[in-house]
Coordinates of C-alpha atoms in Angstrom, one line a residue:
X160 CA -38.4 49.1 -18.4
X161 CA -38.0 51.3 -21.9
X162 CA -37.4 54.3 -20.1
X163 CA -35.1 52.5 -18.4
X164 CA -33.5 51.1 -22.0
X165 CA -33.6 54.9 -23.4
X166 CA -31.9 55.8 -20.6
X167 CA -28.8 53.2 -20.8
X168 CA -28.8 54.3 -24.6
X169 CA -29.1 58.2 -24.2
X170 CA -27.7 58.8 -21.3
X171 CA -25.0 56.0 -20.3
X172 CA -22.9 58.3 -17.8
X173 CA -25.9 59.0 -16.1
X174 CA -27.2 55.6 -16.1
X175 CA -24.1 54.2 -14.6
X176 CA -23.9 56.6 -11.8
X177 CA -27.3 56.4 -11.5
X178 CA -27.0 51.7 -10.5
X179 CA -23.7 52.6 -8.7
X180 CA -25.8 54.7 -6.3
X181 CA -28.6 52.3 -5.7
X182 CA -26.2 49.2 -5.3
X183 CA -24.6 51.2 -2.4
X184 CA -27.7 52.4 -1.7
X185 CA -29.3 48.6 -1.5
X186 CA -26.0 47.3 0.4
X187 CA -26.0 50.3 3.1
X188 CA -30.0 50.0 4.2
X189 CA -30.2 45.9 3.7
X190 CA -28.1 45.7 6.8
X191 CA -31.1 47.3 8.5
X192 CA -33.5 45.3 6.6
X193 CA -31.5 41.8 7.7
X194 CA -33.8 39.4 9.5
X195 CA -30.9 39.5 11.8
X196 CA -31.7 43.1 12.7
X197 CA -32.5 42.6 16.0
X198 CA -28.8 42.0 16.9
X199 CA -26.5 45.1 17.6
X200 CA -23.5 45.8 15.7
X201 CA -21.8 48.7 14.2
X202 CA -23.2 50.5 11.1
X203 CA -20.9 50.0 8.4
X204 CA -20.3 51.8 5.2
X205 CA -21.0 49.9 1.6
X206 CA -18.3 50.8 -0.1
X207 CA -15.6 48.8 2.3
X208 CA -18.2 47.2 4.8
X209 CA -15.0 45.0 6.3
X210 CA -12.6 48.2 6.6
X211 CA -12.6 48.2 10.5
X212 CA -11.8 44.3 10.6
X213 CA -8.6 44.7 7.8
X214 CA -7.2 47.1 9.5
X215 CA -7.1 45.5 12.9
X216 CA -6.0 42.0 10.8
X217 CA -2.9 43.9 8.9
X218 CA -1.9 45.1 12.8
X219 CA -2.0 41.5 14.3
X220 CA -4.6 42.9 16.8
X221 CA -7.9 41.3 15.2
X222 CA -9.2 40.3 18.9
X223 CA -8.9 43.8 19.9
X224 CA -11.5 44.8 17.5
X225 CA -13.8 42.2 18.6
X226 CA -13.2 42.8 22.8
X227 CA -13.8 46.5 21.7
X228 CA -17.4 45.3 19.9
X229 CA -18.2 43.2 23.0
X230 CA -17.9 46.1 25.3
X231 CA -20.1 48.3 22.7
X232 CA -23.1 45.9 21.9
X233 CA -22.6 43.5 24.3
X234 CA -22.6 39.2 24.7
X235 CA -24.1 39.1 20.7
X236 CA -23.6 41.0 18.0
X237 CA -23.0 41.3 14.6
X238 CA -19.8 42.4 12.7
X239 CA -18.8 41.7 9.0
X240 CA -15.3 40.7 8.2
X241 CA -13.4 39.6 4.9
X242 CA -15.2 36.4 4.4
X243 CA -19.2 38.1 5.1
X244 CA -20.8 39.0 8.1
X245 CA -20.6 36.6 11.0
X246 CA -22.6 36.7 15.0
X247 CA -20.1 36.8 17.7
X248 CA -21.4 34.8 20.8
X249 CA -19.9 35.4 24.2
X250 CA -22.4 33.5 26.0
X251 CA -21.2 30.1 28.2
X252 CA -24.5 28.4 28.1
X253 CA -25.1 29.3 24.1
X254 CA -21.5 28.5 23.1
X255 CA -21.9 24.6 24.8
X256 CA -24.7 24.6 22.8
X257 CA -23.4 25.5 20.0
X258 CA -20.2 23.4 19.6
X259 CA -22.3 20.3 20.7
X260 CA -25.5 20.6 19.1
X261 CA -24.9 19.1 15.9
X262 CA -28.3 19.2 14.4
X263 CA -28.2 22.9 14.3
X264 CA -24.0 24.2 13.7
X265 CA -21.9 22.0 11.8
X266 CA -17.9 23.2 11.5
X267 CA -17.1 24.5 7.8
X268 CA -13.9 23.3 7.0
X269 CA -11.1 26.3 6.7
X270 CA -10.0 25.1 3.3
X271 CA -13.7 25.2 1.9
X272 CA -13.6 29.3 1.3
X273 CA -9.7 29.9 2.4
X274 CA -7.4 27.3 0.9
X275 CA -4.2 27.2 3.2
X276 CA -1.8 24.9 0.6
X277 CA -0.6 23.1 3.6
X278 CA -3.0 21.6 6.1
X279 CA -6.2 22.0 3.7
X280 CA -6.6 18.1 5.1
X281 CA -5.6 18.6 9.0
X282 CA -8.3 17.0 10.7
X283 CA -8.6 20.3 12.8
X284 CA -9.5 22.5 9.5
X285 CA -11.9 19.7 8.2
X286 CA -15.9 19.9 7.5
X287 CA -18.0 17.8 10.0
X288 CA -18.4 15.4 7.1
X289 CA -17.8 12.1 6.1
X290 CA -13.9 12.9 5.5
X291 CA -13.9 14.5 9.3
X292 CA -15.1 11.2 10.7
X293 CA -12.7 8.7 8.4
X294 CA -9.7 10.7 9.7
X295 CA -11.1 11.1 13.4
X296 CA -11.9 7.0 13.1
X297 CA -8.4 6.0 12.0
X298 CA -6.3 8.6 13.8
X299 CA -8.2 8.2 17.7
X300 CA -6.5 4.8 18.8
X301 CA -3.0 6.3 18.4
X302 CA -4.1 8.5 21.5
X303 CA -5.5 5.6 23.5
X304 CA -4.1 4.8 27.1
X305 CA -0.1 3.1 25.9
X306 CA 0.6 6.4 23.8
X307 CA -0.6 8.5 27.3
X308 CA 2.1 6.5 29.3
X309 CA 4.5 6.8 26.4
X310 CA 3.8 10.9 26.6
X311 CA 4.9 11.2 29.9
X312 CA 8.0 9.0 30.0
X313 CA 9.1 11.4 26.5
X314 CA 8.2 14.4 27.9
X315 CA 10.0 13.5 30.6
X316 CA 13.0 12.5 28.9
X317 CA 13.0 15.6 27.1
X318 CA 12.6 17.6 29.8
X319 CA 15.4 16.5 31.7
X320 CA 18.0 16.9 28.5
X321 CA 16.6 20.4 28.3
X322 CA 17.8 21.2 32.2
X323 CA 20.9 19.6 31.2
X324 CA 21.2 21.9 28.1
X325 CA 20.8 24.8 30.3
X326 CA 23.1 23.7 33.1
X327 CA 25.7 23.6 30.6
X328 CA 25.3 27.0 29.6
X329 CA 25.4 28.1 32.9
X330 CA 28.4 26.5 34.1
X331 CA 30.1 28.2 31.3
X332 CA 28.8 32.1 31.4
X333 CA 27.3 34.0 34.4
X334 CA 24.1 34.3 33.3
X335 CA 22.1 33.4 30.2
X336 CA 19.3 35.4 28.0
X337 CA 16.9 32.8 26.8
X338 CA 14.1 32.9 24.7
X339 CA 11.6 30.8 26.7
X340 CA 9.0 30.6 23.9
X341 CA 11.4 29.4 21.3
X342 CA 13.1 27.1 24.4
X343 CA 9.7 25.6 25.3
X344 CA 8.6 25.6 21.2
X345 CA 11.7 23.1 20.9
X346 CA 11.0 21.3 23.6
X347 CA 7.2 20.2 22.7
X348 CA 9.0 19.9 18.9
X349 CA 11.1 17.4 19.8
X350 CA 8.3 15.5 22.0
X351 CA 5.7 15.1 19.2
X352 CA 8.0 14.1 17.3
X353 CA 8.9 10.9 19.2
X354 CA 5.4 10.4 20.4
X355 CA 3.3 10.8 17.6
X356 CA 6.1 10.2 14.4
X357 CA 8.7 7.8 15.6
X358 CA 11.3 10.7 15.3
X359 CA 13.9 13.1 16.6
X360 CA 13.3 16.4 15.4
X361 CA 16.8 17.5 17.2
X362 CA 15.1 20.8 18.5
X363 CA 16.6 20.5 22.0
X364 CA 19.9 19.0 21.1
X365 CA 20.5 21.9 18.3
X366 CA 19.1 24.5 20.1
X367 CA 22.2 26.8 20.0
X368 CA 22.4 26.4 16.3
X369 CA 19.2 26.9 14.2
X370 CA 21.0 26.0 10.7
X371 CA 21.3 22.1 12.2
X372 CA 18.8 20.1 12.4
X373 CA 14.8 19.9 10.8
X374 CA 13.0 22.0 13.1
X375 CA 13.4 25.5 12.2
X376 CA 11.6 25.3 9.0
X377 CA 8.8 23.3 11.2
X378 CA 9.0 26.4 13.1
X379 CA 8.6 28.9 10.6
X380 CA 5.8 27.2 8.6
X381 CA 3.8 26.6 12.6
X382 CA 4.4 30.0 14.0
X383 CA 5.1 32.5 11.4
X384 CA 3.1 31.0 8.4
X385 CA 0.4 28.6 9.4
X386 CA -1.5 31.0 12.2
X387 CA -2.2 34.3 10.1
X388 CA -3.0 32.3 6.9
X389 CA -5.6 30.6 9.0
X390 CA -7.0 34.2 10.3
X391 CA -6.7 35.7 6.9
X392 CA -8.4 35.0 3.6
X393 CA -6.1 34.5 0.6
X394 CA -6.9 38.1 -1.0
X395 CA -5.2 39.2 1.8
X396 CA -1.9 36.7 1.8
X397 CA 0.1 39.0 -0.7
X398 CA -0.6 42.3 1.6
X399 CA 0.4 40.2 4.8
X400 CA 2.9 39.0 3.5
X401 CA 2.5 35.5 4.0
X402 CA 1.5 34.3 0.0
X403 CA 4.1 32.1 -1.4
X404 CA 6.0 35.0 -3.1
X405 CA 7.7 35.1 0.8
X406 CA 11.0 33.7 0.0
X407 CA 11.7 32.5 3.6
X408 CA 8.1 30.9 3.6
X409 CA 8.5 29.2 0.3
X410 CA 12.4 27.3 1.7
X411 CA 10.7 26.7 4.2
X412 CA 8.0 24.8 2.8
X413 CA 10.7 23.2 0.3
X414 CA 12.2 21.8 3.8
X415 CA 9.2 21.2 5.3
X416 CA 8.1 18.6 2.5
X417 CA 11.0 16.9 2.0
X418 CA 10.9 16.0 5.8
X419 CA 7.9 14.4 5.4
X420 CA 8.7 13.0 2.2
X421 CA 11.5 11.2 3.7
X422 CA 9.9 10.4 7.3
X423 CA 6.7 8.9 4.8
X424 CA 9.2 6.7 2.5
X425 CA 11.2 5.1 5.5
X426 CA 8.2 4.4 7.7
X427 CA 6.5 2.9 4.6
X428 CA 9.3 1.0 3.5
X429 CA 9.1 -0.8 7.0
X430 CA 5.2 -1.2 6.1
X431 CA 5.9 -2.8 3.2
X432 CA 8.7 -5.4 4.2
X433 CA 5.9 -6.1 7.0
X434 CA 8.7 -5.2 9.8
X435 CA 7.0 -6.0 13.4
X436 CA 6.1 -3.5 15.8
X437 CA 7.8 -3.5 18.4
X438 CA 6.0 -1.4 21.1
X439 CA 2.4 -0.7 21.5
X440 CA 3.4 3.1 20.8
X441 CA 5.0 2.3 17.4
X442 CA 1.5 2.5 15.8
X443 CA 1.4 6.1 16.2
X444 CA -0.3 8.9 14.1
X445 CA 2.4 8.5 11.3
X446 CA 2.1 4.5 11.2
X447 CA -1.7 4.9 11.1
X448 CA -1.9 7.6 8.6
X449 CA 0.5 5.2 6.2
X450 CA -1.3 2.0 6.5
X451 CA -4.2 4.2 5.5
X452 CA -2.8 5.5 2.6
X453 CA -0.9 2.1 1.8
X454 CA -4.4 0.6 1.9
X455 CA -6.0 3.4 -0.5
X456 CA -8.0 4.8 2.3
X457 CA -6.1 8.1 2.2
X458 CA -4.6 9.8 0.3
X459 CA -0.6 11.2 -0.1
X460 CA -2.1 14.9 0.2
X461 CA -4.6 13.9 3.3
X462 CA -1.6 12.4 4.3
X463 CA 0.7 14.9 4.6
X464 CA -1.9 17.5 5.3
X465 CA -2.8 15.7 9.0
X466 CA 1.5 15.6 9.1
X467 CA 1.4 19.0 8.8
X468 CA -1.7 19.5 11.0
X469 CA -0.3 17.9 13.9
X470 CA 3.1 19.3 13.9
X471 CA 1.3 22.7 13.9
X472 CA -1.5 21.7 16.4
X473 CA 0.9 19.2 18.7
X474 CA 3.8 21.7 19.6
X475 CA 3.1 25.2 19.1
X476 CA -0.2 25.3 21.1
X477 CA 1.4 23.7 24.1
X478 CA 4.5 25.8 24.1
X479 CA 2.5 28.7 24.4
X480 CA 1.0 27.8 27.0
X481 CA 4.0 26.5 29.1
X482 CA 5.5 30.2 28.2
X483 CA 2.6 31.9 29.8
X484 CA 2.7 29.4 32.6
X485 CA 6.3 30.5 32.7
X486 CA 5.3 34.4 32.6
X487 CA 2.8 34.0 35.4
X488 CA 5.3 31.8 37.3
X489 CA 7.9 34.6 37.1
X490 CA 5.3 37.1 38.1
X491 CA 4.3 35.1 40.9
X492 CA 7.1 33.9 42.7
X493 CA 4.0 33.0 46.0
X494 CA 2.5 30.8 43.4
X495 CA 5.6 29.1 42.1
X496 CA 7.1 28.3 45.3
X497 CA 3.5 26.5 46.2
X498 CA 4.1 24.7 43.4
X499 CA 7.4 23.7 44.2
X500 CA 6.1 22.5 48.0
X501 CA 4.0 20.4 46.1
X502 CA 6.3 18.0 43.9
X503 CA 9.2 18.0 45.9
X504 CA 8.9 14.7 46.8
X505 CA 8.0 13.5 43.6
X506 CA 10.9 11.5 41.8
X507 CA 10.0 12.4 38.2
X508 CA 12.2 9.9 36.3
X509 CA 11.6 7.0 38.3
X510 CA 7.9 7.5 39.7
X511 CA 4.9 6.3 37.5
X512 CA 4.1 9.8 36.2
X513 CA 0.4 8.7 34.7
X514 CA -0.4 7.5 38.2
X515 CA 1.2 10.8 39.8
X516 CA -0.1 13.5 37.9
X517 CA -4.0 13.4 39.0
X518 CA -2.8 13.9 42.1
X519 CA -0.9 17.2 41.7
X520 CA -4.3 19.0 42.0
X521 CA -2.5 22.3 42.4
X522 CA -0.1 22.0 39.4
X523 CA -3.8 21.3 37.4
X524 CA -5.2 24.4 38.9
X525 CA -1.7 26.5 37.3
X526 CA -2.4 25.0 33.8
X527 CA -6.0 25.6 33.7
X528 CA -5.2 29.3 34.5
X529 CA -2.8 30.0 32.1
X530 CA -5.3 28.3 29.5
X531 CA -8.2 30.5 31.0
X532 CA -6.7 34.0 30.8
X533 CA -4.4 32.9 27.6
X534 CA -6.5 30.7 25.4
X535 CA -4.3 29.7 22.6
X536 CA -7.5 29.0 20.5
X537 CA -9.5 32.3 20.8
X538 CA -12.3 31.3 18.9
X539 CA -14.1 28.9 17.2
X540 CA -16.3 29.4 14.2
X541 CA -19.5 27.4 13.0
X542 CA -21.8 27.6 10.9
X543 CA -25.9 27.1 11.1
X544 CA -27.4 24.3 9.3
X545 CA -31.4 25.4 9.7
X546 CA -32.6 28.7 10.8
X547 CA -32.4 29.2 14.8
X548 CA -32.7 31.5 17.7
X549 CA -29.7 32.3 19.5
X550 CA -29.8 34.9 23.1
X551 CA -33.6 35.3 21.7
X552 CA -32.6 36.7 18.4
X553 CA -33.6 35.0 15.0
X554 CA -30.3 33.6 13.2
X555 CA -31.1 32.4 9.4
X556 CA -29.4 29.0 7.8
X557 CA -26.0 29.4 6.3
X558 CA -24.8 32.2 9.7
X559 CA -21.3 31.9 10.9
X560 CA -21.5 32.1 14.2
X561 CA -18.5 32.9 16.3
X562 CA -17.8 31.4 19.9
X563 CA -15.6 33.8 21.5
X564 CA -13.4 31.8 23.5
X565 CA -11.1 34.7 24.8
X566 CA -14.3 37.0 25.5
X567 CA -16.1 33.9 27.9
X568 CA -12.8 33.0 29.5
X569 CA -12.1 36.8 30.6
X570 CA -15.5 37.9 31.8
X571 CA -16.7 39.1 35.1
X572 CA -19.7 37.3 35.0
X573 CA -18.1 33.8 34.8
X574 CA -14.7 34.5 36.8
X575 CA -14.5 36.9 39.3
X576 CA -11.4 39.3 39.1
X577 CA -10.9 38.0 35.3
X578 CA -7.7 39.3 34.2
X579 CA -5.8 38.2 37.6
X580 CA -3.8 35.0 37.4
X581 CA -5.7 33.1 40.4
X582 CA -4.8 29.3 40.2
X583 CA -7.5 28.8 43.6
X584 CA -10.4 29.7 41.2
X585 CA -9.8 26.8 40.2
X586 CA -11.0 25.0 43.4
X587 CA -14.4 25.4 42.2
X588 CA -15.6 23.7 39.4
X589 CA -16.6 26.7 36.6
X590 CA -19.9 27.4 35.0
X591 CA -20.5 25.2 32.3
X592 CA -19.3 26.5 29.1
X593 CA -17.3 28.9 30.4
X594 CA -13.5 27.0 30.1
X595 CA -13.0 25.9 26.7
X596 CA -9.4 25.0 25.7
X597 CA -10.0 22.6 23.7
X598 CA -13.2 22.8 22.5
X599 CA -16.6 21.1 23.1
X600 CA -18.8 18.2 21.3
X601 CA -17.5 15.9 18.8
X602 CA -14.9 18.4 17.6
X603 CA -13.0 18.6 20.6
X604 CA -9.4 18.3 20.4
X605 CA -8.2 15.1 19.8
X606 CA -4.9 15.1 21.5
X607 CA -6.1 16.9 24.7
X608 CA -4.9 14.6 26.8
X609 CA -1.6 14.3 25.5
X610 CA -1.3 17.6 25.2
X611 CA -2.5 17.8 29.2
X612 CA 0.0 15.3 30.2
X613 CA 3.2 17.4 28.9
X614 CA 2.7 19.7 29.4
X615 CA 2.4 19.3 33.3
X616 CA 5.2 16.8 33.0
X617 CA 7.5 19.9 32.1
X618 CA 5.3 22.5 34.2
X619 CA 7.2 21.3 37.6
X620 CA 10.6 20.3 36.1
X621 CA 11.2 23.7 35.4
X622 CA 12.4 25.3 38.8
X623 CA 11.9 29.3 38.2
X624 CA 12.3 31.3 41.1
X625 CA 15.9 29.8 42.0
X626 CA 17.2 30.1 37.6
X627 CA 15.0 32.5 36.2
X628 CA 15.9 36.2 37.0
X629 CA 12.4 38.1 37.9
X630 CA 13.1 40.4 34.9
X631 CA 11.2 39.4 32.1
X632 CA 12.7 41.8 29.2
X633 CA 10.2 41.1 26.9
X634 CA 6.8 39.7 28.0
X635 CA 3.6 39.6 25.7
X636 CA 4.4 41.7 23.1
X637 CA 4.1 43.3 19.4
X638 CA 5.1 39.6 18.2
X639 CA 1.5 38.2 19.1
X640 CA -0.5 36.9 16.2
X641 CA -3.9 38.0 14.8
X642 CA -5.2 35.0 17.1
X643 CA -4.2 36.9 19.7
X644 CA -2.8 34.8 22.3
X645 CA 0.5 33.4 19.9
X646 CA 3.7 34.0 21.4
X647 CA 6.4 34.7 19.5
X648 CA 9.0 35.6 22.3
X649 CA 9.5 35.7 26.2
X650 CA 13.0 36.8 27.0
X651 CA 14.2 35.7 30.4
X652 CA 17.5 36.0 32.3
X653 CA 18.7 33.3 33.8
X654 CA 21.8 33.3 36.5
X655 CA 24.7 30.9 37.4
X656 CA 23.3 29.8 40.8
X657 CA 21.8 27.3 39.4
X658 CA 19.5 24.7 38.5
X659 CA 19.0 21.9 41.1

């Protein structure tokens, strides 16, 4: 320890080089000295051990990087990112176990080591803690069995003032280009807005015209803001460009807040003069959320942050999967035309549409598809409470372990001919763990079955081989977020012979 001291004193260029080389040194050979060694992953270099990951995040192409480690190493394997290092799991029987085996993995709230300023309280981004389980508690009766029925006939209303919409257009020009993301995105908009907040968010009605109406700022905080700061960590915000400097992100979130501000302040002031409910359905999330807070059980900020949550988690996740239900549709005019023999008969806005829809077992088998080869949710991340043994390979306490949602949905050894859009799969029930849409355990998505009934309300009320040209200019393209399965645009053609 004095030669050591002399040195530092004597020699303090040499010194210095000297602890710069053994901390790289120590960082390159403890990733061989892990007690995780056993599991494969690339070799990565000390001084910028999350290069590889950065560099596919900045392209948007993040779940490229990990399909191309899961055809190197395999169902598990190790990769460090931004945030530390982290086990990828591609395994159906280990990721059940995972997302419902609470005495081992417990979900780290987002917010706990990447603050996103806008849904840090969204019960989605939550810890499994006591917070998780007040919000889940209050907020489950306003999806119970009236808000289902209430769904449908809004979905349905919807919908139909969308066809109308288009049929305008079309008795007016030859043929139409429409974005059918931003269509369907306006569409879903407008329907968790009624269902789940008592209002119209305009979407469909002002379609033509973003500058009118609330929703575009919605849209720009849900799909341009919300999913890369959630697949990013805030040292990273500024080179995105998605920090608050981003003049287009910060009028937005202006916008955004004074709609909740004033949706908050008149639904509270009805609270207040103790105004009656009039329908089952009027105690919805935003009537729940404000009694809470009116009763000191939430706050303004857990307030707004589940507002926030569930505009993001309520519209934009179901609108992309309608578009790719739209894309595979177009690119399979056998499959839509099955579809169509199947709810001809079915009056949609007279027939009883909760009583219909389990009966439409091949409309079920489209949507499960399009969520199987396009999961919206890619992955899910936990995190190990006690040390454990995953695929036979020792994982300490304190692990994130990643379920890779994408990987499992798209493998051979789960669905045969993976990357073909095969609605009959469905015909036989899947192995267990191997379809996860929404999740598994506790932590499931709460509004599944909302989410469910929509979008196969809208599903068949869209008639695409006769409207929608079999051009699609732009499928799945460079507009796909780092979660990989966002869609920022499907351009379609639509001609003047009509919708019927």
């Amino acid at each position: 320890m004095q030669n050591l001291r002399e040195l530092v004193v004597t020699k303090p260029k040499i010194a210095a080089v000297s602890a710069i080389i053994a901390y790289f040194c120590y960082k390159f050979f403890r990733q061989f000295l892990s007690p995780m060694r056993t599991i494969p992953g690339p070799i990565y270099s000390p001084l910028f051990p999350s290069f590889q990951a950065v560099a596919y995040l900045r392209k948007r192409k993040f779940f490229e990087y990990l399909d191309k480690l899961l055809n190197k190493y395999g169902k598990i394997f190790r990769f460090i990112g931004v945030a530390g290092e982290s086990v990828v799991v591609t395994d159906a029987r280990e990721a059940k176990r995972i997302l419902t085996d609470t005495t081992e993995f417990t979900k780290m709230g987002l917010a706990t080591f990447r603050p996103l300023q806008l849904l840090d309280y969204a019960l989605f981004v939550l810890p499994s803690d006591d917070l998780w389980k007040r919000h889940r508690k209050l907020l489950q009766p306003a999806f119970g069995p009236t808000h289902l029925r209430h769904t449908a006939e809004v979905s349905r209303d919807t919908v139909l003032e969308l066809e109308a919409k288009i049929s305008s257009k079309l008795s007016k020009e030859k043929q139409v280009r429409l974005n059918m993301h931003s269509v369907l995105s306006c569409t879903t908009l407008d329907i968790i807005g009624k269902v789940a907040f008592g209002h119209s968010m305009r979407a469909v009605e002002t379609l033509d015209d973003r500058s009118t109406g609330s929703w575009e700022d919605l849209d720009t905080i849900t799909t341009k803001l919300l999913p890369f700061r959630m697949s990013a960590p805030t040292i990273l915000w500024k080179l995105l460009g998605i920090d608050n400097s981003n003049p287009e992100f910060s009028k937005a979130k202006q916008n955004v807040d004074k709609l909740l501000e004033d949706l908050s302040s008149e639904r509270l002031e009805k609270i207040r003069n103790k105004e009656l409910i009039q329908e089952k359905w009027d105690m919805d999330v935003l009537h729940r959320l404000l009694i809470s807070q009116n009763n000191g059980m939430m706050t303004k900020e857990e307030v707004f942050g589940e507002l926030v949550g569930f505009f993001f988690a309520g519209h934009e996740t179901t609108a992309n999967t309608l578009t790719f239900v739209v894309l595979e549709l177009c690119k399979n005019p056998g499959i839509e035309k099955r579809l169509f023999e199947e709810v001809k008969s079915i009056d949609f806005a007279k027939d009883n549409l909760l009583e219909i829809l389990p009966s439409l077992k091949f409309l079920d088998n489209i949507f499960k598809e399009a969520q199987r080869l396009h999961p919206v949710v890619p992955s899910l991340l936990r995190i190990t409470t006690q040390d454990t043994t995953i695929m036979g390979h020792f994982v300490p306490r304190n692990t994130r372990v990643v379920v890779n949602i994408r990987g499992i949905h798209q493998s051979s050894e789960y669905y045969s001919n993976p990357m073909e859009y095969n609605p009959d799969r469905w015909d036989t029930p899947p192995v267990v763990g191997s379809f996860l849409p929404f999740g598994d355990g506790q932590r499931n998505c709460i509004g599944q079955k909302m989410a469910v009934i929509e979008a196969k309300v809208i599903s068949p009320n869209l008639d695409y081989s006769d409207w929608i040209d079999s051009k699609i200019y732009f499928p799945i393209g460079s507009k796909s977020s780092s979660r990989s399965n966002l869609v920022h645009y499907l351009w379609t053609e639509i001609r003047n012979d009509g919708i019927h």
